[in-house]
Structure formats: structure tokens, C-alpha cells
Amino acid sequence: MPESPRWCIMAVHAHPDDEVISTGGTFLRYAEEGQRTVLVCATAGEEGEIHDPDLVEEEARPRLGEIRTRELQCAAQTLKIGTLEMLGYRDSGMAGTPANENPDCFHQADLDEATAKLVRLIRRYRPEILISYNAFGGYGHPDHIKAHQITKAAFERAADPSFAPTPELSPWQPVKLYETAIPREAMVRWLEIARQQDPNAFANRNSEDWSPEKLGTPEAEITTVIDTRRYQEARIAALRCHRTQIPEDSFFLKPLPDGAPQDLFSYEHFVRVRSLVKAPEREDDLLAGL
Ligand SMILES: [Zn+2]
């Protein structure tokens, strides 16, 4: 048995499956190192298409949040995540859809109130490392943008005893704040090669929304690269837990085409946006400098 964990890493995600896509290997690495890992998921993913061929849309739709919470529990177990916490908001759906107006959705939540919920979890688990998305939420989804906003605010406010007072929990200051990233140059090469091999690859994606300029971060801005090659099998198994979201023919489950930059999914990339300790400009460990 590993000794009691020294450090705690907390990732704040928007929906079930986001935890695997950008941080699955990172969760596995730090679990294996014996650190405590906490996944905070803001919504239960009640919106979006249902891809599980064994489910009937009309029957599954009303209980989709429940189904996806179970899928998330499966993935969390596969990623050896120490603790899963749900913030309890409703999925806001893609930008511009009617779900954005639902008063229970994360997008409509009061920023201070939602930040206070996260601050309470930070004071309880006392993470040194906080991870979420960039200001664009990675790809513009309102729930991802909101996750970014509350994580950034919580990093600054969890140590302030006057913000959202928690008499039973002491204030806590995380040390480093990270945003997940896709390396832009690698994404450009991957899309080129995928389209050469199959001109219809990603044909169902809106090319403007699916552009490396929007989704990718210039490699020069990426501070932190985590080698997750040895965790790929478990990562794929965790993706398969998300049956209603990741169909068997998803590109997430296929090997990358020959010649594509293999580091796109076998390494995980981050931008360190805040650090209260001196850490190397380029690091291969979220805990560097602690
Ligand atoms: Zn998401």
C-alpha cells in the first residue's frame, strides 16, 4: 500500500467524459504515485446525443443524467480517482440552444454561489493543484467556460475567510492553477493526415468550430506535458464507460493514423496560469516546485 498521500490534485470538469478526454492519464499517473485525486463534475450531462445503441431515446432521455452519472462513476473507478464530487447543476447544452435558459443549468448559476460550492470542496480536500479549462472553455461550451470561471475565482478566494465562510473548514490556498490544452501544431498535422487518409474524416463537424486556431494552444504557450503513454489502455477503458457519449466508431477509441503526431493523446498538455512556488518554465510534473 502506498503511504498516505502527500499532495492532492483536483480537476474541475463540466460533464461526464471530459475527465477522461483531457486528464484521464494524469489522474492515473498521480493515483499510481499515491497522491490523492479529486474529480469535481459540474453537471450530469443531461443534454447531447445518446449514442448507446442499446438504449431507446424516449425512454433514456428523461433519466440521462442518472445514466451518465453511473457512466462517470465507472470511469472514475477505472481512472482510480480517489473522490468524485458532483456540483449538481444541469447541463446547459451547446451555446445558443434552449437548454442555456433552464434556470437549473450551470450557465445560469450565480457566479459567486457556484464558486462558493467549489471553495467548500477546496477547503475540505485541500488540493495543492487545481485544473480546469481556459477562458474559451477549450471549445466554447457554456459549461466549460463556467467551469473555468469558478475555478479561477476559487483559486483566488478559497483562502479568504470572509468569502463563503465555512466555520467547520479552514481556509485553504491551492498552490498551482492549470488549464488543459491541445497543442495546436500537433492538431493541425493530425487533421491534415486524417483528411488525406479519409477525405470525409470529420465531415460531420463544423469546420469553423473544429479549427485548430480555436481549439488548439500554440505549443510555445504550453508549460506542462504529462507523459501518459503507459496509461492508454486504462484511459480507453474509461472512455468505454461513457457508452451514451462515445460510440465504438469514435475517433477517440481508434489509434491515430500512421504519421499523425502520436503525442496528441498519449501525452496530456497544460498551461500553468498561476503558481505560488518557483517551478521550471517547462515541466513534466504538475507537482514540480512543491
Ligand atoms: Zn464537456
Coordinates of C-alpha atoms and ligand atoms in Angstrom, one line a residue:
M1 CA 0.0 0.0 0.0
P2 CA 1.3 3.5 -0.8
E3 CA 1.9 5.7 2.2
S4 CA -0.7 8.3 3.0
P5 CA -0.9 10.8 0.1
R6 CA 1.4 13.9 0.3
W7 CA -0.3 16.0 -2.2
C8 CA -3.8 16.5 -3.6
I9 CA -4.8 17.1 -7.2
M10 CA -8.3 18.4 -8.0
A11 CA -9.7 18.7 -11.6
V12 CA -12.9 20.7 -12.2
H13 CA -14.8 19.4 -15.2
A14 CA -18.1 20.3 -16.9
H15 CA -19.6 17.0 -18.0
P16 CA -19.1 13.2 -17.7
D17 CA -16.4 12.1 -20.2
D18 CA -14.5 15.4 -20.0
E19 CA -12.4 13.9 -17.2
V20 CA -11.0 11.2 -19.4
I21 CA -10.5 13.2 -22.6
S22 CA -8.2 15.9 -21.2
T23 CA -7.0 14.5 -17.8
G24 CA -7.5 10.7 -17.8
G25 CA -3.8 9.7 -18.0
T26 CA -2.9 12.4 -15.5
F27 CA -5.4 11.0 -12.9
L28 CA -3.9 7.6 -13.4
R29 CA -0.3 8.8 -13.0
Y30 CA -0.9 10.6 -9.8
A31 CA -3.1 7.8 -8.4
E32 CA -0.2 5.4 -9.1
E33 CA 2.2 7.8 -7.4
G34 CA 0.0 7.5 -4.3
Q35 CA -1.4 11.1 -4.4
R36 CA -5.0 12.0 -3.6
T37 CA -7.1 12.8 -6.7
V38 CA -10.4 14.5 -6.7
L39 CA -12.7 15.0 -9.7
V40 CA -15.4 17.7 -9.4
C41 CA -18.0 17.4 -12.1
A42 CA -20.4 20.4 -12.5
T43 CA -23.2 18.7 -14.3
A44 CA -24.5 15.2 -15.1
G45 CA -24.5 15.7 -18.9
E46 CA -28.3 15.7 -19.3
E47 CA -28.0 17.2 -22.9
G48 CA -26.5 16.0 -26.1
E49 CA -27.0 13.0 -28.3
I50 CA -27.4 9.5 -27.0
H51 CA -25.0 7.1 -28.8
D52 CA -25.6 3.8 -26.9
P53 CA -27.3 1.6 -29.5
D54 CA -28.9 -0.5 -26.7
L55 CA -30.9 2.5 -25.4
V56 CA -34.2 3.8 -26.7
E57 CA -34.1 7.6 -27.0
E58 CA -37.6 8.3 -25.5
E59 CA -37.0 6.0 -22.6
A60 CA -33.4 7.1 -21.8
R61 CA -33.7 10.8 -22.3
P62 CA -35.6 11.6 -19.1
R63 CA -33.1 9.7 -17.0
L64 CA -30.0 10.7 -19.0
G65 CA -28.4 12.5 -16.0
E66 CA -28.7 9.4 -13.9
I67 CA -27.3 7.1 -16.7
R68 CA -24.4 9.4 -17.3
T69 CA -23.6 9.7 -13.5
R70 CA -23.3 6.0 -13.5
E71 CA -21.0 6.1 -16.5
L72 CA -18.9 8.7 -14.7
Q73 CA -18.7 6.5 -11.6
C74 CA -17.4 3.7 -13.9
A75 CA -14.8 6.0 -15.5
A76 CA -13.7 7.4 -12.1
Q77 CA -13.1 3.9 -10.8
T78 CA -11.2 3.0 -13.9
L79 CA -9.1 6.1 -13.6
K80 CA -8.5 5.3 -9.9
I81 CA -9.9 8.7 -8.9
G82 CA -9.9 9.0 -5.1
T83 CA -13.1 11.1 -4.8
L84 CA -15.9 12.1 -7.2
E85 CA -17.9 15.2 -6.3
M86 CA -20.9 16.5 -8.3
L87 CA -21.7 20.2 -8.1
G88 CA -25.3 19.3 -9.0
Y89 CA -26.0 21.7 -11.9
R90 CA -27.9 20.8 -15.0
D91 CA -26.1 20.6 -18.4
S92 CA -26.5 23.9 -20.3
G93 CA -26.3 22.3 -23.8
M94 CA -24.3 23.8 -26.6
A95 CA -24.2 27.6 -26.9
G96 CA -27.3 29.1 -28.4
T97 CA -29.6 26.1 -27.6
P98 CA -32.8 26.5 -25.4
A99 CA -31.1 24.4 -22.6
N100 CA -29.0 27.5 -21.9
E101 CA -32.1 29.2 -20.5
N102 CA -33.0 26.5 -18.0
P103 CA -32.8 28.1 -14.5
D104 CA -31.1 25.0 -13.1
C105 CA -28.3 24.9 -15.7
F106 CA -24.7 25.7 -14.8
H107 CA -24.6 28.5 -17.3
Q108 CA -27.4 30.3 -15.4
A109 CA -25.9 29.7 -12.0
D110 CA -24.8 32.8 -10.0
L111 CA -21.0 33.0 -10.2
D112 CA -20.4 33.6 -6.5
E113 CA -22.8 30.9 -5.5
A114 CA -21.2 28.3 -7.8
T115 CA -17.7 29.5 -6.8
A116 CA -18.7 29.1 -3.1
K117 CA -19.6 25.4 -3.8
L118 CA -16.2 24.8 -5.2
V119 CA -14.5 26.7 -2.4
R120 CA -16.1 24.5 0.1
L121 CA -14.7 21.4 -1.7
I122 CA -11.3 23.0 -1.9
R123 CA -11.3 23.7 1.9
R124 CA -12.4 20.1 2.5
Y125 CA -9.9 18.3 0.3
R126 CA -7.1 21.0 0.4
P127 CA -5.6 20.4 -3.1
E128 CA -2.2 21.9 -4.0
I129 CA -3.1 21.5 -7.7
L130 CA -6.2 22.8 -9.4
I131 CA -7.0 22.0 -13.0
S132 CA -9.8 23.3 -15.3
Y133 CA -10.2 24.8 -18.8
N134 CA -9.1 28.1 -20.5
A135 CA -11.4 31.2 -20.8
F136 CA -12.8 29.7 -24.0
G137 CA -13.7 26.6 -22.1
G138 CA -11.5 24.6 -24.6
Y139 CA -14.1 24.8 -27.3
G140 CA -16.7 27.4 -26.4
H141 CA -19.3 25.2 -24.5
P142 CA -21.0 27.4 -21.8
D143 CA -20.5 24.8 -19.1
H144 CA -16.8 24.6 -19.8
I145 CA -16.5 28.4 -19.8
K146 CA -18.3 28.5 -16.4
A147 CA -16.0 25.7 -15.0
H148 CA -13.1 27.9 -16.0
Q149 CA -14.6 31.0 -14.3
I150 CA -15.4 29.3 -11.0
T151 CA -12.1 27.5 -10.8
K152 CA -10.1 30.7 -11.4
A153 CA -12.2 32.6 -8.8
A154 CA -12.0 29.7 -6.3
F155 CA -8.2 29.7 -6.6
E156 CA -8.1 33.3 -5.6
R157 CA -10.8 33.1 -2.9
A158 CA -10.6 29.8 -1.1
A159 CA -8.0 31.2 1.3
D160 CA -10.1 34.3 2.1
P161 CA -12.1 33.5 5.3
S162 CA -14.6 36.3 4.5
F163 CA -15.7 34.6 1.2
A164 CA -18.3 32.0 1.7
P165 CA -17.5 31.4 5.4
T166 CA -17.2 27.7 6.4
P167 CA -16.9 27.6 10.2
E168 CA -16.1 23.9 10.2
L169 CA -13.4 24.1 7.4
S170 CA -10.3 26.3 7.5
P171 CA -9.5 28.5 4.5
W172 CA -7.1 26.9 2.0
Q173 CA -4.8 28.2 -0.7
P174 CA -4.0 25.9 -3.7
V175 CA -0.5 26.4 -5.0
K176 CA -0.8 25.9 -8.7
L177 CA -3.6 26.5 -11.2
Y178 CA -3.6 24.8 -14.6
E179 CA -5.7 24.9 -17.8
T180 CA -6.0 21.9 -20.1
A181 CA -4.6 22.4 -23.6
I182 CA -4.5 20.8 -27.1
P183 CA -1.2 21.5 -28.8
R184 CA -2.2 23.5 -31.9
E185 CA 0.6 22.4 -34.3
A186 CA 0.1 18.7 -33.5
M187 CA -3.6 19.2 -34.1
V188 CA -3.0 20.8 -37.5
R189 CA -0.8 17.8 -38.5
W190 CA -3.3 15.3 -37.2
L191 CA -6.2 16.8 -39.1
E192 CA -4.2 17.0 -42.3
I193 CA -3.1 13.4 -42.2
A194 CA -6.6 12.2 -41.1
R195 CA -8.2 14.0 -44.0
Q196 CA -5.6 12.7 -46.5
Q197 CA -6.4 9.2 -45.5
D198 CA -10.1 9.8 -45.4
P199 CA -11.5 12.9 -47.1
N200 CA -14.7 12.5 -45.1
A201 CA -13.0 12.4 -41.8
F202 CA -14.7 15.0 -39.5
A203 CA -17.1 15.8 -42.4
N204 CA -19.9 15.9 -39.9
R205 CA -18.0 18.6 -37.8
N206 CA -18.5 22.3 -38.5
S207 CA -15.0 23.2 -39.7
E208 CA -15.1 26.6 -38.1
D209 CA -15.9 25.1 -34.7
W210 CA -13.3 22.4 -35.3
S211 CA -10.4 24.6 -36.1
P212 CA -7.0 24.3 -34.5
E213 CA -6.9 28.1 -34.2
K214 CA -9.9 28.0 -31.8
L215 CA -9.3 24.6 -30.1
G216 CA -5.5 24.5 -30.0
T217 CA -3.0 26.3 -27.9
P218 CA 0.3 27.3 -29.5
E219 CA 2.9 24.8 -28.4
A220 CA 5.1 27.7 -27.2
E221 CA 2.5 28.5 -24.6
I222 CA 2.2 25.0 -23.2
T223 CA 4.2 24.8 -19.9
T224 CA 3.4 21.3 -18.8
V225 CA 3.4 18.0 -20.6
I226 CA 2.5 14.8 -18.7
D227 CA 3.7 11.5 -20.2
T228 CA 0.6 9.2 -20.1
R229 CA 1.7 6.6 -22.6
R230 CA 1.7 3.7 -20.1
Y231 CA -1.9 4.5 -19.1
Q232 CA -3.5 4.4 -22.6
E233 CA -5.2 1.0 -22.1
A234 CA -6.9 2.2 -18.9
R235 CA -7.7 5.5 -20.5
I236 CA -9.5 3.8 -23.4
A237 CA -11.3 1.5 -20.9
A238 CA -12.5 4.7 -19.0
L239 CA -13.7 6.2 -22.3
R240 CA -15.7 3.0 -23.0
C241 CA -17.6 3.5 -19.7
H242 CA -19.2 6.5 -21.4
R243 CA -21.4 4.4 -23.6
T244 CA -24.0 7.1 -24.2
Q245 CA -21.4 9.6 -25.4
I246 CA -18.5 7.7 -27.1
P247 CA -19.7 5.3 -29.8
E248 CA -17.5 2.4 -30.8
D249 CA -16.5 4.1 -34.1
S250 CA -15.5 7.3 -32.3
F251 CA -12.0 8.6 -33.2
F252 CA -11.3 8.7 -29.5
L253 CA -11.2 4.9 -29.5
K254 CA -9.2 4.4 -32.6
P255 CA -5.4 4.5 -32.9
L256 CA -4.2 7.7 -34.6
P257 CA -3.5 7.3 -38.3
D258 CA 0.1 6.5 -39.2
G259 CA 2.3 9.6 -39.4
A260 CA 0.0 11.6 -37.2
P261 CA 1.6 13.1 -34.1
Q262 CA 1.3 10.3 -31.6
D263 CA 1.8 12.6 -28.6
L264 CA -1.7 14.1 -29.2
F265 CA -3.5 11.6 -26.9
S266 CA -0.6 9.8 -25.3
Y267 CA 0.7 12.9 -23.5
E268 CA -1.6 15.4 -21.7
H269 CA -0.9 19.1 -22.0
F270 CA -1.5 22.0 -19.7
V271 CA -0.8 25.7 -19.3
R272 CA 0.2 26.8 -15.8
V273 CA -1.6 30.0 -15.3
R274 CA -0.8 30.6 -11.6
S275 CA 2.0 29.3 -9.3
L276 CA 2.8 30.4 -5.9
V277 CA 6.1 28.4 -6.0
K278 CA 9.0 28.6 -8.3
A279 CA 8.6 25.9 -11.0
P280 CA 10.6 25.3 -14.1
E281 CA 9.3 27.2 -17.2
R282 CA 8.7 23.8 -18.9
E283 CA 7.8 20.9 -16.6
D284 CA 6.8 17.3 -16.9
D285 CA 5.1 17.1 -13.5
L286 CA 2.2 19.1 -12.0
L287 CA 3.9 18.8 -8.6
A288 CA 7.2 20.4 -9.8
G289 CA 8.4 23.0 -7.4
L290 CA 6.3 21.9 -4.5
Ligands
ZN1 ZN -18.0 18.8 -21.7

